[in-house]
Short mmCIF file of C-alpha atoms in Angstrom, two decimals:
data_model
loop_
_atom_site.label_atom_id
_atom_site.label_comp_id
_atom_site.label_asym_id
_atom_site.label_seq_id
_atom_site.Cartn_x
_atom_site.Cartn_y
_atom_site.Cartn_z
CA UNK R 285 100.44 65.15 150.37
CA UNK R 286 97.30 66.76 149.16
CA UNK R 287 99.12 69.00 147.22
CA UNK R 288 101.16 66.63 145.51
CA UNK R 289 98.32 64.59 144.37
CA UNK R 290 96.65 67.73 143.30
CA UNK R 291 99.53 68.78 141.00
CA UNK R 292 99.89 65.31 139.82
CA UNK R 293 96.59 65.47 138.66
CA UNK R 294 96.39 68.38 136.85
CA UNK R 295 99.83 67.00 135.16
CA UNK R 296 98.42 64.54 133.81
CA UNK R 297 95.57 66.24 132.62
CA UNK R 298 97.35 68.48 130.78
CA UNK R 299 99.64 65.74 129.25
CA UNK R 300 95.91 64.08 127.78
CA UNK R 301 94.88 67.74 126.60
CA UNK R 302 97.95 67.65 124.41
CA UNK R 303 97.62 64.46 122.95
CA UNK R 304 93.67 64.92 122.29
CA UNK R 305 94.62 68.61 120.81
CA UNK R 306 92.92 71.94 120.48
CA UNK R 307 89.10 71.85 121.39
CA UNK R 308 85.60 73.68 121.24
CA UNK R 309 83.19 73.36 124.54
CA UNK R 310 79.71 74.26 124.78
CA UNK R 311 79.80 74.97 128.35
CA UNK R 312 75.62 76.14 128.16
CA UNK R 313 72.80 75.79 125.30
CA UNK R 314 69.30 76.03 124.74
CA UNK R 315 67.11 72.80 124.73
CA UNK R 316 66.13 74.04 121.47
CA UNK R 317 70.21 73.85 120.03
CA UNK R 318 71.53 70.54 120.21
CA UNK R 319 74.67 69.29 119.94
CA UNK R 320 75.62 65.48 119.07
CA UNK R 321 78.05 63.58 121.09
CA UNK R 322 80.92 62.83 119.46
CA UNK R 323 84.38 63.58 118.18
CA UNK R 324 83.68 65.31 114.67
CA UNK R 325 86.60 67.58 113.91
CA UNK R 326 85.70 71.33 113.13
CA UNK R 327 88.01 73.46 111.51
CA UNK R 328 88.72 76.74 113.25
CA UNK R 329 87.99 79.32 110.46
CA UNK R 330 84.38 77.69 110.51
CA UNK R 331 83.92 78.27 114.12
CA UNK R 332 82.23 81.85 112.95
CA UNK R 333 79.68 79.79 110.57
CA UNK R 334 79.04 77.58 113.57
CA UNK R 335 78.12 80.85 115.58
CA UNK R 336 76.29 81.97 112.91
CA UNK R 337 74.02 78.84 112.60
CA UNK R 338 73.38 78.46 116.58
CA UNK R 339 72.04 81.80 115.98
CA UNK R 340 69.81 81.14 113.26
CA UNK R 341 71.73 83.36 111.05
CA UNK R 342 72.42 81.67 107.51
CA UNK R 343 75.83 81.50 106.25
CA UNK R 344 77.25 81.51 102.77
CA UNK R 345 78.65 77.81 102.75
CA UNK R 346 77.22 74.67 104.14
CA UNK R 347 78.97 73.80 107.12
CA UNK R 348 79.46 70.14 106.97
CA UNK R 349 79.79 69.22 110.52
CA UNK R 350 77.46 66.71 111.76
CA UNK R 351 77.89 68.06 115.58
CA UNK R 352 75.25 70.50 115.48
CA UNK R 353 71.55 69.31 115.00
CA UNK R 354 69.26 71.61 113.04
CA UNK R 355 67.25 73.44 115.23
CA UNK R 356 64.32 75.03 115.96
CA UNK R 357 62.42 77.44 113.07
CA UNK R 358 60.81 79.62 115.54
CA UNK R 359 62.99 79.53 118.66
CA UNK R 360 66.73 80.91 118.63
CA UNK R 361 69.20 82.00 121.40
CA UNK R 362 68.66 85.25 123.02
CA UNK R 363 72.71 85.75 123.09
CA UNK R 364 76.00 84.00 122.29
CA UNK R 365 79.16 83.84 124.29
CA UNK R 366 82.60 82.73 122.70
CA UNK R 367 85.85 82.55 125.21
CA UNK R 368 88.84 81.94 123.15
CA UNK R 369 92.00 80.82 125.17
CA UNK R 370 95.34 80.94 124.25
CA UNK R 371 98.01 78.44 125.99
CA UNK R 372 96.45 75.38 126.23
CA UNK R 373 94.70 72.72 124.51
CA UNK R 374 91.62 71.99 126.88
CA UNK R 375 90.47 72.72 130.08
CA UNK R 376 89.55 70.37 132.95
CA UNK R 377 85.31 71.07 132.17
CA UNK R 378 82.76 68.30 133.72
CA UNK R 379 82.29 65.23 131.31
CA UNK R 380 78.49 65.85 130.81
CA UNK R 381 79.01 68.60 128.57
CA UNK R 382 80.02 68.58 124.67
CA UNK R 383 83.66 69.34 123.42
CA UNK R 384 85.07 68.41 119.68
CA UNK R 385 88.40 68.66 118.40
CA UNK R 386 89.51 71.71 116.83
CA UNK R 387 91.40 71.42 113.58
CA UNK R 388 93.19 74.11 111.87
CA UNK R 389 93.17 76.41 114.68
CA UNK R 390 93.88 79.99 112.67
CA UNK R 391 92.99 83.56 113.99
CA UNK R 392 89.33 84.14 113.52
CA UNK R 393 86.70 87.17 114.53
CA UNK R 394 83.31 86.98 114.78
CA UNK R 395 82.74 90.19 112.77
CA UNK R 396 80.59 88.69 110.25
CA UNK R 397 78.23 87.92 112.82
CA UNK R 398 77.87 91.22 114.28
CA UNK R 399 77.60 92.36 110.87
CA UNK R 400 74.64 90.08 110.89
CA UNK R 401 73.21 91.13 113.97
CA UNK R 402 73.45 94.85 113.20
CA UNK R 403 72.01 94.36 109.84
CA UNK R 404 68.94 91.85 110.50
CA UNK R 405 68.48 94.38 113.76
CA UNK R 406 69.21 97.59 112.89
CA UNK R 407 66.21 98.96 114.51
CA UNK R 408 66.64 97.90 117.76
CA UNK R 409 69.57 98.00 120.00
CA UNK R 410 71.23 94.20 120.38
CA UNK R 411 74.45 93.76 122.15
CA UNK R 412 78.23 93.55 120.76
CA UNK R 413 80.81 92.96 122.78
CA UNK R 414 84.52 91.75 121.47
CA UNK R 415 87.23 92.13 124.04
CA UNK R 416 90.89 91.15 123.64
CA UNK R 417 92.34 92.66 127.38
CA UNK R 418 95.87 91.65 126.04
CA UNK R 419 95.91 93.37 123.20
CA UNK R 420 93.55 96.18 124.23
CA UNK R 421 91.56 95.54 121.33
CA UNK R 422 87.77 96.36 121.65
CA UNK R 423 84.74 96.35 119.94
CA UNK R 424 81.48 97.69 121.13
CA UNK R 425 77.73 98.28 119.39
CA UNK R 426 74.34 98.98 120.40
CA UNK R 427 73.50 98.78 123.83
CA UNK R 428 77.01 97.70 125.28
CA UNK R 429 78.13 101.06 124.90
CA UNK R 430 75.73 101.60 127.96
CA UNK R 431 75.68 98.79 129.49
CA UNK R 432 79.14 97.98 129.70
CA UNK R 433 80.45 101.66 129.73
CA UNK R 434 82.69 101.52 132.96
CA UNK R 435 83.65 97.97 132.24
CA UNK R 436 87.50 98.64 132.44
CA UNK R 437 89.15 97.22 129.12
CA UNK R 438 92.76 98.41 128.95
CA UNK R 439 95.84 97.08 131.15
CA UNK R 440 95.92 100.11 133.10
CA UNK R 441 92.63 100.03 133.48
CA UNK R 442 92.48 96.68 134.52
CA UNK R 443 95.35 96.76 136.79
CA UNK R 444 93.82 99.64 138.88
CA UNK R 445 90.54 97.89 138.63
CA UNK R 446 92.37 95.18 140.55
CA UNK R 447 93.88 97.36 143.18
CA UNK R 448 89.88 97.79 144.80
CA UNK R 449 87.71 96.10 147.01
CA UNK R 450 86.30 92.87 145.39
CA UNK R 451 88.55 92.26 142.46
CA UNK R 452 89.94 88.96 142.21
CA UNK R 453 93.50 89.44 144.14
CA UNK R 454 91.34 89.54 147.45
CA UNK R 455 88.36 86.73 146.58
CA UNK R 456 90.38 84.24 144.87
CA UNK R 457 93.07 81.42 146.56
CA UNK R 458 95.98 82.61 144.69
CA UNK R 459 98.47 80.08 146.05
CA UNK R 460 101.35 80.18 143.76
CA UNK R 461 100.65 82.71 141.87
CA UNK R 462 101.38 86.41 142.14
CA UNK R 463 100.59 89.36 142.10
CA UNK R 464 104.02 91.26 141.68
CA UNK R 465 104.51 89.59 138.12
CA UNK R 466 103.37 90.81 135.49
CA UNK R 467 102.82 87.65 133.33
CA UNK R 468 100.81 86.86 136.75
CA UNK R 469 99.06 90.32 136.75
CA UNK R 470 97.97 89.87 133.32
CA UNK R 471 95.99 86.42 133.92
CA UNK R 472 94.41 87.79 136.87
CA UNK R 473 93.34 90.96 134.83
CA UNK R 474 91.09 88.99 132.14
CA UNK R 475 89.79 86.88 135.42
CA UNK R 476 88.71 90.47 136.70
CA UNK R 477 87.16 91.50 133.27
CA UNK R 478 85.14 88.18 133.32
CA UNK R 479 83.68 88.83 136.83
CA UNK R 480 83.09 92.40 135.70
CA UNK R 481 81.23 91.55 132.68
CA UNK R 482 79.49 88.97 134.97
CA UNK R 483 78.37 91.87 137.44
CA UNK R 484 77.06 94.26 134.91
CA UNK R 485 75.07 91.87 133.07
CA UNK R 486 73.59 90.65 136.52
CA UNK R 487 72.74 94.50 136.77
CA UNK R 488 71.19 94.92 133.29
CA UNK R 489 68.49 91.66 133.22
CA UNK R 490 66.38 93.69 130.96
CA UNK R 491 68.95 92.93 127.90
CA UNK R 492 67.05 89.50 127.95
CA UNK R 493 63.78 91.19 126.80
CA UNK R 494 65.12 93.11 124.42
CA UNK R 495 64.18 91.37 120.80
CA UNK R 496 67.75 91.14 119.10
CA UNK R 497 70.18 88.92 120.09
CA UNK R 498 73.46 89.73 121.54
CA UNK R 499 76.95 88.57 120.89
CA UNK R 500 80.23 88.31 123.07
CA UNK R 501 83.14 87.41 122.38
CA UNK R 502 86.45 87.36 124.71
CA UNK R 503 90.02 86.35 123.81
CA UNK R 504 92.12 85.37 126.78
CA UNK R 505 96.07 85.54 126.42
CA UNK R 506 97.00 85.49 129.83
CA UNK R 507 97.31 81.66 130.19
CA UNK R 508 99.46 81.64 127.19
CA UNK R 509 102.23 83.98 129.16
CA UNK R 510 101.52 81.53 132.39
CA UNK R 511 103.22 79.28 130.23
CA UNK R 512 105.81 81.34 128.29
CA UNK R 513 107.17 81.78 131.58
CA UNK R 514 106.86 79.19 133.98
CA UNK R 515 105.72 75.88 132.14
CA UNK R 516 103.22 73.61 132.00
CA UNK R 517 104.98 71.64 134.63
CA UNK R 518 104.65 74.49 136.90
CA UNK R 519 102.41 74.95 139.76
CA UNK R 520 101.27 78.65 138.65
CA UNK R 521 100.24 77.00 135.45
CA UNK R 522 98.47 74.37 137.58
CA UNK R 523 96.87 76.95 139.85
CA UNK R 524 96.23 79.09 136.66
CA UNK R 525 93.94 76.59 135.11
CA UNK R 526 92.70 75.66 137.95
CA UNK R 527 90.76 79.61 138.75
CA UNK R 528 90.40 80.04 135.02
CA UNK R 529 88.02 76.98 134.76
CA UNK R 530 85.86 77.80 137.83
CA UNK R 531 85.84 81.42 136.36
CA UNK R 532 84.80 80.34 132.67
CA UNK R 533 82.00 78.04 134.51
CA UNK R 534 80.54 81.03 136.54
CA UNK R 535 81.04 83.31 133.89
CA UNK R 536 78.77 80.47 131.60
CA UNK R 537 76.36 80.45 134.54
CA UNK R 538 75.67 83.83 134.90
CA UNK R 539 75.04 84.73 131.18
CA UNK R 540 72.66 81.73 131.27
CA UNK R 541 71.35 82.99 134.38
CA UNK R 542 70.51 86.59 132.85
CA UNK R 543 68.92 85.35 129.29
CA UNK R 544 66.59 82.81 131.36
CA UNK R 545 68.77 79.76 129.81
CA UNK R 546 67.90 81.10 126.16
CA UNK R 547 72.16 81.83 125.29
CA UNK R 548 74.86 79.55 124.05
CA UNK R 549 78.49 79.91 125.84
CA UNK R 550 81.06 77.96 124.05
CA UNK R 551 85.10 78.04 124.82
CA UNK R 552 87.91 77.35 122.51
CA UNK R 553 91.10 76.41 123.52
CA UNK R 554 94.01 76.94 121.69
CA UNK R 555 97.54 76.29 122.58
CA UNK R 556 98.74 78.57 119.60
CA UNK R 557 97.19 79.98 116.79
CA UNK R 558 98.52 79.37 113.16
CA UNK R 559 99.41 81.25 110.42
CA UNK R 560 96.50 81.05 107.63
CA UNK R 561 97.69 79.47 104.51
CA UNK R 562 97.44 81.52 101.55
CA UNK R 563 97.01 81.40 97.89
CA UNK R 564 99.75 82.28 95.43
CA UNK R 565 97.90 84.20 92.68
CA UNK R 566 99.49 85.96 89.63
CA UNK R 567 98.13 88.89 87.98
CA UNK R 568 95.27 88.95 85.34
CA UNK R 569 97.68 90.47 82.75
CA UNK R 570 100.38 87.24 82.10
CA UNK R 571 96.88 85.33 80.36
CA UNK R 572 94.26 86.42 78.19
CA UNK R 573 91.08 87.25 80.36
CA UNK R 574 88.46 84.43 81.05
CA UNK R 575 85.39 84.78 82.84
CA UNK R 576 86.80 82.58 85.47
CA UNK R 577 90.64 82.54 86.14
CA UNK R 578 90.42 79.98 88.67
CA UNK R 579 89.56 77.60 86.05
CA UNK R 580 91.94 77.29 82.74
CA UNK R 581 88.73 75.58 81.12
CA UNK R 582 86.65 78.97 81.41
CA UNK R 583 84.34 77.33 83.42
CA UNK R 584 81.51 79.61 84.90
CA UNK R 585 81.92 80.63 88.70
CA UNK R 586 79.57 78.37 91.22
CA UNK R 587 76.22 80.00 91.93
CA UNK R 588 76.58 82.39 95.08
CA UNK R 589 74.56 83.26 98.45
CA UNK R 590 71.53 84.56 96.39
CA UNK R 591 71.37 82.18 93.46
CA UNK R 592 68.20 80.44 94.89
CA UNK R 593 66.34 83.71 95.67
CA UNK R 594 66.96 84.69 92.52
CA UNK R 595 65.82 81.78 90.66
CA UNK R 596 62.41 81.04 92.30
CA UNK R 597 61.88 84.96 91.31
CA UNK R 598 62.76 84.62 87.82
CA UNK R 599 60.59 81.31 87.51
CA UNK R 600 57.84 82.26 88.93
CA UNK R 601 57.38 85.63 87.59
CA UNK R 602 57.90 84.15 84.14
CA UNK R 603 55.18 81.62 84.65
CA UNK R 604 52.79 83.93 85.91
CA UNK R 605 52.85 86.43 83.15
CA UNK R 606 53.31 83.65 80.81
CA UNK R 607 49.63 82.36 82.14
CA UNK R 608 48.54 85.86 81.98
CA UNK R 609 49.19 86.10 78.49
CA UNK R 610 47.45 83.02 77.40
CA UNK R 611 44.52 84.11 79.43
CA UNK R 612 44.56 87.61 78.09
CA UNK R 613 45.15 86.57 74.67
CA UNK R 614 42.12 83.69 74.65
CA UNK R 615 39.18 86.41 76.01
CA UNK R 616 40.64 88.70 73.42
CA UNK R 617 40.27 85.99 70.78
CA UNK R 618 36.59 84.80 71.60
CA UNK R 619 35.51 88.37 72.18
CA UNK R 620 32.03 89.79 70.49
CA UNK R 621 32.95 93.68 69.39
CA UNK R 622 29.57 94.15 69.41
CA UNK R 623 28.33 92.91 72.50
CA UNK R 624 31.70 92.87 75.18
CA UNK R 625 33.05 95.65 74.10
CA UNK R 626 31.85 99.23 75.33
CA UNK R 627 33.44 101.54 72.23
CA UNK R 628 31.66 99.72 69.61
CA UNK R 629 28.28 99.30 72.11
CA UNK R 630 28.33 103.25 72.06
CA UNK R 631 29.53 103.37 68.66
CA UNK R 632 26.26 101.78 67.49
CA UNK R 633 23.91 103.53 69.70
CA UNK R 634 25.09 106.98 68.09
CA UNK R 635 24.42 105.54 64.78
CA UNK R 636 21.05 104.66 65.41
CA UNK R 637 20.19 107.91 67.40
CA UNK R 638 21.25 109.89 64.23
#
């Protein structure tokens, strides 16, 4: 009976994720980064800018999303998690935490970011982590190539990983699902790399003192092939969400845990991913050359990243040595040769001394 209701309930919950859509959840933030209530809509190739800004990076464009609050000038997040999952639209997550739509879900990477971090911190050693178990696709800077050095990333890897004491097969209720399938193995396997990452960051507490921020950033497919397989209707998917949501909250707990409550953690959720839309463009040679093609009225392009830098530069170097002429130029003009100035002082004392 208990079971019924149980898979009832998770059936309908995934029936409301797909009518409310794709969706971003800050599962843990800083009292210092705030995020409004409400249902703004953010586009999913801005979902890098909105890293960027929780950071206290700056970013190119405005992002014009009234969800985030502007935030502190002196404080920022000692790290940033991002969990990307594939196969659904939103995950069962308590009500007390913030979650907006997510519009125009295309592929994105947070490699502007860590192009950010390694720049603004290339003296010290800040931490860059971007893991895609499914695809074996991995990215690591700085410290994580210590810190997260036997962190198993491959399938093989993974799949032995899961064959020894502790891993998941032994300390989670499995129920329905198994672990002679490989659409099966494959969830479990990014469940294990979460719990790993969660172990060696309890073991490495000291990243929290280091003075650059750190990034992560995990992309989970495995719920996605839950689904290719059995359904959304079935109860593998059901127990599938189900561990994935308590792993995604400890996983959120712990990083919070290790950087003293100082790191963001957000989660998108993305039933599938689509194609970017792109630009027709034709080549330069079919018209004559204008300084913007983009325009047909030769219109000059919109002022870039740097255009304010640049200007208060220009303007105020300009009126300084503008005032510094004028000043020169009036003690030159009501200046005595014979009393303020030295050659003509010596001048006339050699005169009279012959």
């Amino acid at each position: 009976m208990n079971r019924t209701i149980m898979n009832t309930v998770f059936a309908f919950l995934c029936v409301l994720s797909g009518v409310l859509g794709d969706s971003l959840t800050v599962l843990r933030s800083p009292q210092y980064v705030t995020f409004r209530d409400g249902q703004w809509r953010i586009s999913g190739e801005k979902i890098p800018d909105l890293v960027a800004l929780t950071m206290g990076f700056s970013i190119r464009e405005d992002l014009d999303w009234p969800g985030l609050a502007a935030g502190s000038l002196f404080q920022r997040p000692r790290a940033n998690a991002l969990i990307v999952v594939r196969g659904l639209d939103s995950l069962d997550f308590p009500k007390n935490i913030s979650s907006y739509p997510v519009e125009n879900p295309v592929p994105f990477t947070l490699d502007s970011v860590a192009n950010t971090v390694h720049t603004l911190f290339a003296d010290s050693t800040p931490v860059v982590l971007q893991l895609a178990p499914s695809e074996e696709r991995l990215y690591m800077m700085g410290m994580a190539n210590t810190v997260f050095e036997d962190l198993p990333v491959t399938l093989q890897q993974i799949r032995g990983r899961l064959s020894q004491d502790g891993s998941v097969l032994t300390s989670l209720p499995l129920i329905s699902l198994s672990r002679n399938n490989e659409a099966d193995l494959l969830f479990l396997s990014e469940v294990q790399v979460l719990y790993d990452i969660s172990t060696l960051l309890q073991k490495h507490k000291h990243l929290a003192k280091d003075p650059a921020p750190d990034l992560y950033s995990l992309e989970l497919a495995g719920l996605e092939e839950i689904v290719r397989r059995y359904g959304t209707d079935s109860p593998q998917f059901i127990d599938a969400t189900r561990i994935l949501t308590s792993a995604l909250q400890k996983f959120a707990d712990d990083v919070a845990n290790v950087y003293a409550n100082n790191a963001v953690v957000e989660v998108v959720t993305v039933k599938t991913f689509e194609t970017p839309l792109t630009r027709k463009s034709r080549s330069i040679l079919e018209s004559k050359p204008i300084s913007n093609p983009g325009s047909p009225y030769n219109l000059a392009y919109k002022y870039d990243y740097d255009y304010a830098v640049i200007f208060n530069i220009v303007l105020w170097l300009m009126i300084v040595l503008a005032l510094a002429v004028i000043v020169i130029s009036y003690n030159l003009w009501n200046m005595d040769p014979g009393y303020d100035s030295i050659i003509y002082r010596m001048t006339n004392q050699k005169i009279r001394m012959d």
